[in-house]
Amino acid sequence: MRGTILFGIDVESASQDTLAFVEHAGALFRELNVPATWFVTGGTLEKYPDVFRKVDGEGLIDLQGHTYSHLLLKTVLMQLPDGITAHGSVGWHMVPGASPQQIDEDLARCQKVFRNALGREATALTTPWAYYRGLGDRPDLLEIVHTHGFRALRSFGRNERDCQPVPLEWQPFFYKPQGFPDVLECLIHDYQDDFYWEMFAPEQDGKNYADHLRKVADRVAAENLTWSLCSHDHHWADRESRESKLTWMRGLLEHALELRLRFLTISGYYEEMRNRGTQ
Ligand SMILES: [Zn+2]
């Protein structure tokens, strides 16, 4: 083995951006025969059920959940490094999390949409914005996501300042100490997308995002790591933005394939980790 990439994309725009993403990103993944996971909000899936039913039927892309309404499960409190502006803020940026009752109702609604649109429920969940420590410090929320059938999570996607990058040294783990040994945290490593890389790292870190990703891939191969990589369906209807995203995606995918890195869906990775008994 030479390292593993879990490429998971949040599909949440419920707009022309979503349709352009499905068409153009879908074509790229099919051309290179690279499996990936698309974490679709219930609201987006509900709007375009036929589009996603077709994707689901093709078998290459694993469709999983991203809540119904994109609510936060935990509060995000970003302590921004000097000189960094994030979401219009300097110093601190806070986005409040929802209540347990709101989360419970939202996840029930998300699963209902999955049943109606795809005839099955989601078993993996990306939690909007993602948090430091994931749900590790919130066993009450682990209970809720477990009750709704989610077994593989991407909820750990920020560092101790609620910022990024998330170091690759933090590898996937099961929530065994919290009493959920069958719930796997896959994290979201590095930066959550090109726009977060531009926010946090442009000066010190190479010429462009594609160069940065190639360097990460080299390290993943050298150290046989698992890399949970994230992007979004944002701005795909805009031609210039789409071309930019397709360029870095293609560059990364082709480089990773040359390195013989494995691409797995989150479902495939979960099965492997359960069978391996890594806890
Ligand atoms: Zn999202």
CSV table of C-alpha atoms and ligand atoms in Angstrom, one decimal:
chain,number,residue,atom,x,y,z
A,1,MET,CA,0.0,0.0,0.0
A,2,ARG,CA,1.2,3.5,-0.7
A,3,GLY,CA,-1.4,5.7,1.0
A,4,THR,CA,-5.1,6.3,0.6
A,5,ILE,CA,-7.2,9.3,-0.5
A,6,LEU,CA,-10.8,9.7,0.5
A,7,PHE,CA,-12.0,12.4,-1.8
A,8,GLY,CA,-15.3,13.7,-0.4
A,9,ILE,CA,-17.2,16.7,-1.8
A,10,ASP,CA,-19.9,18.7,-0.1
A,11,VAL,CA,-22.8,19.1,-2.6
A,12,GLU,CA,-25.0,21.7,-0.9
A,13,SER,CA,-25.8,24.6,-3.3
A,14,ALA,CA,-29.2,23.3,-4.5
A,15,SER,CA,-28.7,25.5,-7.6
A,16,GLN,CA,-27.3,25.6,-11.1
A,17,ASP,CA,-23.9,25.2,-9.4
A,18,THR,CA,-25.0,21.7,-8.3
A,19,LEU,CA,-26.1,20.7,-11.8
A,20,ALA,CA,-22.8,22.0,-13.3
A,21,PHE,CA,-20.8,20.2,-10.6
A,22,VAL,CA,-22.6,16.9,-11.2
A,23,GLU,CA,-22.0,17.1,-15.0
A,24,HIS,CA,-18.4,18.3,-15.1
A,25,ALA,CA,-16.9,16.8,-12.0
A,26,GLY,CA,-18.8,13.6,-12.6
A,27,ALA,CA,-17.3,13.4,-16.1
A,28,LEU,CA,-13.8,13.9,-14.7
A,29,PHE,CA,-14.2,11.1,-12.1
A,30,ARG,CA,-15.6,8.8,-14.7
A,31,GLU,CA,-12.9,9.5,-17.2
A,32,LEU,CA,-10.2,8.7,-14.6
A,33,ASN,CA,-12.2,6.0,-13.0
A,34,VAL,CA,-11.7,7.5,-9.5
A,35,PRO,CA,-14.2,6.7,-6.8
A,36,ALA,CA,-15.3,9.5,-4.6
A,37,THR,CA,-18.0,10.4,-2.1
A,38,TRP,CA,-20.4,13.2,-2.5
A,39,PHE,CA,-22.0,14.4,0.7
A,40,VAL,CA,-25.3,15.8,-0.4
A,41,THR,CA,-27.6,18.0,1.8
A,42,GLY,CA,-31.2,16.8,2.0
A,43,GLY,CA,-32.3,20.1,0.5
A,44,THR,CA,-30.2,19.6,-2.6
A,45,LEU,CA,-31.1,15.9,-3.0
A,46,GLU,CA,-34.8,16.8,-2.6
A,47,LYS,CA,-34.5,19.3,-5.4
A,48,TYR,CA,-32.8,17.1,-8.0
A,49,PRO,CA,-33.8,13.5,-7.1
A,50,ASP,CA,-33.5,12.2,-10.7
A,51,VAL,CA,-30.1,13.6,-11.2
A,52,PHE,CA,-28.7,11.9,-8.1
A,53,ARG,CA,-30.6,8.7,-8.7
A,54,LYS,CA,-28.7,8.4,-11.9
A,55,VAL,CA,-25.3,9.0,-10.2
A,56,ASP,CA,-26.2,6.5,-7.5
A,57,GLY,CA,-27.0,3.9,-10.2
A,58,GLU,CA,-23.6,4.2,-11.9
A,59,GLY,CA,-21.8,2.9,-8.8
A,60,LEU,CA,-18.6,5.0,-8.9
A,61,ILE,CA,-19.7,7.8,-6.6
A,62,ASP,CA,-20.9,7.1,-3.1
A,63,LEU,CA,-23.7,9.4,-2.2
A,64,GLN,CA,-23.9,10.2,1.5
A,65,GLY,CA,-25.4,12.8,3.9
A,66,HIS,CA,-24.5,16.4,4.8
A,67,THR,CA,-27.6,17.1,7.0
A,68,TYR,CA,-30.8,18.4,5.5
A,69,SER,CA,-30.4,22.2,6.0
A,70,HIS,CA,-26.6,22.5,6.5
A,71,LEU,CA,-27.0,23.4,10.2
A,72,LEU,CA,-23.9,23.2,12.5
A,73,LEU,CA,-23.7,20.4,15.1
A,74,LYS,CA,-21.2,22.4,17.2
A,75,THR,CA,-20.3,26.0,17.5
A,76,VAL,CA,-17.3,27.1,15.4
A,77,LEU,CA,-15.1,29.7,17.1
A,78,MET,CA,-12.2,30.6,14.8
A,79,GLN,CA,-9.2,32.3,16.5
A,80,LEU,CA,-7.7,33.8,13.4
A,81,PRO,CA,-4.0,34.3,13.0
A,82,ASP,CA,-2.7,37.9,12.6
A,83,GLY,CA,-3.3,39.3,9.2
A,84,ILE,CA,-5.9,36.8,8.2
A,85,THR,CA,-9.5,37.8,7.3
A,86,ALA,CA,-12.0,35.0,7.3
A,87,HIS,CA,-15.7,35.3,6.4
A,88,GLY,CA,-15.3,39.1,6.8
A,89,SER,CA,-13.9,38.8,10.3
A,90,VAL,CA,-10.5,39.5,11.9
A,91,GLY,CA,-9.4,38.2,15.3
A,92,TRP,CA,-12.4,36.0,15.9
A,93,HIS,CA,-15.2,34.5,13.9
A,94,MET,CA,-18.0,32.6,15.5
A,95,VAL,CA,-20.8,30.6,13.9
A,96,PRO,CA,-23.3,29.1,16.5
A,97,GLY,CA,-24.2,25.4,16.5
A,98,ALA,CA,-27.7,24.1,16.6
A,99,SER,CA,-29.5,22.6,19.6
A,100,PRO,CA,-29.6,18.8,20.0
A,101,GLN,CA,-33.3,18.8,19.2
A,102,GLN,CA,-32.8,20.8,16.0
A,103,ILE,CA,-30.0,18.3,15.0
A,104,ASP,CA,-32.3,15.3,15.7
A,105,GLU,CA,-35.1,16.7,13.6
A,106,ASP,CA,-32.8,17.8,10.8
A,107,LEU,CA,-31.1,14.4,10.5
A,108,ALA,CA,-34.4,12.6,10.5
A,109,ARG,CA,-35.5,14.8,7.7
A,110,CYS,CA,-32.2,14.2,5.8
A,111,GLN,CA,-32.7,10.4,6.0
A,112,LYS,CA,-36.3,10.7,4.9
A,113,VAL,CA,-35.1,12.5,1.7
A,114,PHE,CA,-32.5,9.7,1.1
A,115,ARG,CA,-35.2,7.1,1.5
A,116,ASN,CA,-37.6,8.9,-0.9
A,117,ALA,CA,-34.9,9.8,-3.5
A,118,LEU,CA,-32.6,6.8,-3.4
A,119,GLY,CA,-34.5,4.1,-1.6
A,120,ARG,CA,-32.0,3.8,1.1
A,121,GLU,CA,-30.5,5.8,4.0
A,122,ALA,CA,-27.1,7.5,4.2
A,123,THR,CA,-24.5,5.7,6.5
A,124,ALA,CA,-21.9,8.5,6.4
A,125,LEU,CA,-22.2,12.2,7.4
A,126,THR,CA,-20.1,15.3,6.8
A,127,THR,CA,-21.0,17.8,9.5
A,128,PRO,CA,-21.3,21.4,8.2
A,129,TRP,CA,-18.2,23.5,8.8
A,130,ALA,CA,-16.6,20.6,10.8
A,131,TYR,CA,-15.0,21.1,14.2
A,132,TYR,CA,-11.9,20.7,16.3
A,133,ARG,CA,-12.0,17.2,17.9
A,134,GLY,CA,-15.0,16.3,15.7
A,135,LEU,CA,-17.8,15.0,18.0
A,136,GLY,CA,-15.3,13.5,20.4
A,137,ASP,CA,-16.2,15.9,23.2
A,138,ARG,CA,-19.9,15.6,22.5
A,139,PRO,CA,-21.1,12.0,23.2
A,140,ASP,CA,-24.7,13.4,23.3
A,141,LEU,CA,-24.3,14.3,19.6
A,142,LEU,CA,-22.6,11.0,18.8
A,143,GLU,CA,-25.7,9.3,20.3
A,144,ILE,CA,-28.0,11.3,17.9
A,145,VAL,CA,-26.0,10.6,14.8
A,146,HIS,CA,-25.7,7.0,15.7
A,147,THR,CA,-29.5,6.7,16.3
A,148,HIS,CA,-30.0,8.1,12.8
A,149,GLY,CA,-27.8,5.4,11.2
A,150,PHE,CA,-24.6,7.3,10.6
A,151,ARG,CA,-21.4,5.2,11.1
A,152,ALA,CA,-18.7,7.1,9.2
A,153,LEU,CA,-18.2,10.8,10.0
A,154,ARG,CA,-16.3,13.7,8.7
A,155,SER,CA,-16.8,16.0,11.7
A,156,PHE,CA,-13.2,16.7,12.6
A,157,GLY,CA,-12.0,19.3,10.2
A,158,ARG,CA,-10.4,22.1,12.2
A,159,ASN,CA,-7.4,22.5,14.4
A,160,GLU,CA,-7.2,23.8,18.0
A,161,ARG,CA,-7.9,27.3,16.8
A,162,ASP,CA,-10.9,26.1,14.9
A,163,CYS,CA,-8.9,27.0,11.8
A,164,GLN,CA,-6.9,25.1,9.2
A,165,PRO,CA,-4.8,23.2,8.2
A,166,VAL,CA,-5.7,19.9,10.0
A,167,PRO,CA,-2.4,17.9,10.2
A,168,LEU,CA,-2.2,14.6,8.5
A,169,GLU,CA,-0.7,13.2,11.7
A,170,TRP,CA,-4.3,13.1,13.0
A,171,GLN,CA,-5.4,9.9,11.3
A,172,PRO,CA,-8.9,8.3,11.3
A,173,PHE,CA,-10.1,6.7,14.5
A,174,PHE,CA,-13.2,5.0,16.1
A,175,TYR,CA,-15.1,6.8,18.8
A,176,LYS,CA,-14.4,3.9,21.2
A,177,PRO,CA,-13.7,5.9,24.4
A,178,GLN,CA,-17.1,7.7,24.0
A,179,GLY,CA,-18.9,4.4,23.8
A,180,PHE,CA,-19.3,4.3,20.0
A,181,PRO,CA,-16.8,1.7,18.8
A,182,ASP,CA,-18.6,1.3,15.5
A,183,VAL,CA,-18.5,5.1,14.6
A,184,LEU,CA,-15.5,6.0,12.5
A,185,GLU,CA,-14.1,9.6,12.3
A,186,CYS,CA,-12.4,10.2,9.0
A,187,LEU,CA,-11.5,13.8,9.5
A,188,ILE,CA,-11.1,16.5,6.9
A,189,HIS,CA,-7.3,17.1,6.5
A,190,ASP,CA,-5.3,20.1,5.4
A,191,TYR,CA,-7.6,22.8,4.0
A,192,GLN,CA,-11.3,22.3,3.4
A,193,ASP,CA,-11.1,23.6,-0.1
A,194,ASP,CA,-9.2,26.0,-2.5
A,195,PHE,CA,-10.8,29.0,-0.9
A,196,TYR,CA,-9.6,28.0,2.6
A,197,TRP,CA,-6.1,27.4,1.3
A,198,GLU,CA,-6.1,30.9,-0.2
A,199,MET,CA,-7.4,32.3,3.1
A,200,PHE,CA,-4.7,30.7,5.3
A,201,ALA,CA,-1.7,29.7,3.3
A,202,PRO,CA,-0.9,31.5,0.0
A,203,GLU,CA,2.3,33.2,1.1
A,204,GLN,CA,4.3,30.3,2.5
A,205,ASP,CA,3.1,27.5,0.5
A,206,GLY,CA,4.0,27.3,-3.1
A,207,LYS,CA,2.6,28.9,-6.2
A,208,ASN,CA,-0.9,27.6,-6.4
A,209,TYR,CA,-3.3,25.1,-4.8
A,210,ALA,CA,-2.5,22.4,-7.3
A,211,ASP,CA,1.2,22.5,-6.4
A,212,HIS,CA,0.3,22.4,-2.7
A,213,LEU,CA,-1.9,19.3,-3.3
A,214,ARG,CA,0.8,17.5,-5.2
A,215,LYS,CA,3.1,18.0,-2.3
A,216,VAL,CA,0.6,16.6,0.1
A,217,ALA,CA,0.1,13.6,-2.2
A,218,ASP,CA,3.8,13.0,-2.2
A,219,ARG,CA,3.9,12.9,1.6
A,220,VAL,CA,0.8,10.6,1.8
A,221,ALA,CA,2.6,8.2,-0.5
A,222,ALA,CA,5.9,8.3,1.3
A,223,GLU,CA,4.4,7.8,4.7
A,224,ASN,CA,1.4,5.5,3.7
A,225,LEU,CA,-1.1,7.9,5.2
A,226,THR,CA,-4.9,8.3,4.8
A,227,TRP,CA,-5.8,11.7,3.4
A,228,SER,CA,-9.4,12.8,3.7
A,229,LEU,CA,-9.7,15.6,1.1
A,230,CYS,CA,-12.6,18.0,0.8
A,231,SER,CA,-14.1,20.3,-1.8
A,232,HIS,CA,-17.6,21.8,-2.5
A,233,ASP,CA,-20.0,22.4,-5.4
A,234,HIS,CA,-19.6,26.1,-5.0
A,235,HIS,CA,-19.4,28.4,-8.1
A,236,TRP,CA,-19.4,25.5,-10.6
A,237,ALA,CA,-21.9,27.2,-12.9
A,238,ASP,CA,-19.4,30.0,-13.5
A,239,ARG,CA,-17.1,29.0,-16.3
A,240,GLU,CA,-13.9,30.6,-15.1
A,241,SER,CA,-14.3,29.2,-11.5
A,242,ARG,CA,-15.2,25.8,-12.9
A,243,GLU,CA,-12.1,25.6,-15.1
A,244,SER,CA,-10.0,26.5,-12.1
A,245,LYS,CA,-11.4,23.8,-10.0
A,246,LEU,CA,-11.3,21.2,-12.8
A,247,THR,CA,-7.6,22.1,-13.4
A,248,TRP,CA,-6.5,21.5,-9.8
A,249,MET,CA,-8.7,18.4,-9.5
A,250,ARG,CA,-7.3,16.8,-12.6
A,251,GLY,CA,-3.8,17.7,-11.7
A,252,LEU,CA,-4.1,16.1,-8.3
A,253,LEU,CA,-5.9,13.0,-9.5
A,254,GLU,CA,-3.4,12.3,-12.2
A,255,HIS,CA,-0.5,12.9,-9.9
A,256,ALA,CA,-2.0,10.6,-7.2
A,257,LEU,CA,-2.7,7.9,-9.8
A,258,GLU,CA,1.0,8.1,-11.0
A,259,LEU,CA,2.0,7.7,-7.3
A,260,ARG,CA,-0.3,4.7,-7.2
A,261,LEU,CA,-2.3,6.1,-4.3
A,262,ARG,CA,-5.6,4.4,-3.6
A,263,PHE,CA,-8.9,6.2,-3.9
A,264,LEU,CA,-11.7,4.8,-1.7
A,265,THR,CA,-15.3,5.9,-1.0
A,266,ILE,CA,-16.1,6.5,2.6
A,267,SER,CA,-18.2,3.4,2.6
A,268,GLY,CA,-15.4,1.3,1.3
A,269,TYR,CA,-13.0,2.7,3.8
A,270,TYR,CA,-15.4,2.1,6.7
A,271,GLU,CA,-15.7,-1.5,5.7
A,272,GLU,CA,-11.9,-1.9,5.5
A,273,MET,CA,-11.4,-0.3,8.9
A,274,ARG,CA,-14.0,-2.4,10.6
A,275,ASN,CA,-12.5,-5.5,9.1
A,276,ARG,CA,-9.1,-4.4,10.2
A,277,GLY,CA,-10.3,-3.9,13.7
A,278,THR,CA,-8.3,-0.7,14.1
A,279,GLN,CA,-9.7,1.0,17.1
B,1,ZN,ZN,-21.1,22.1,3.7
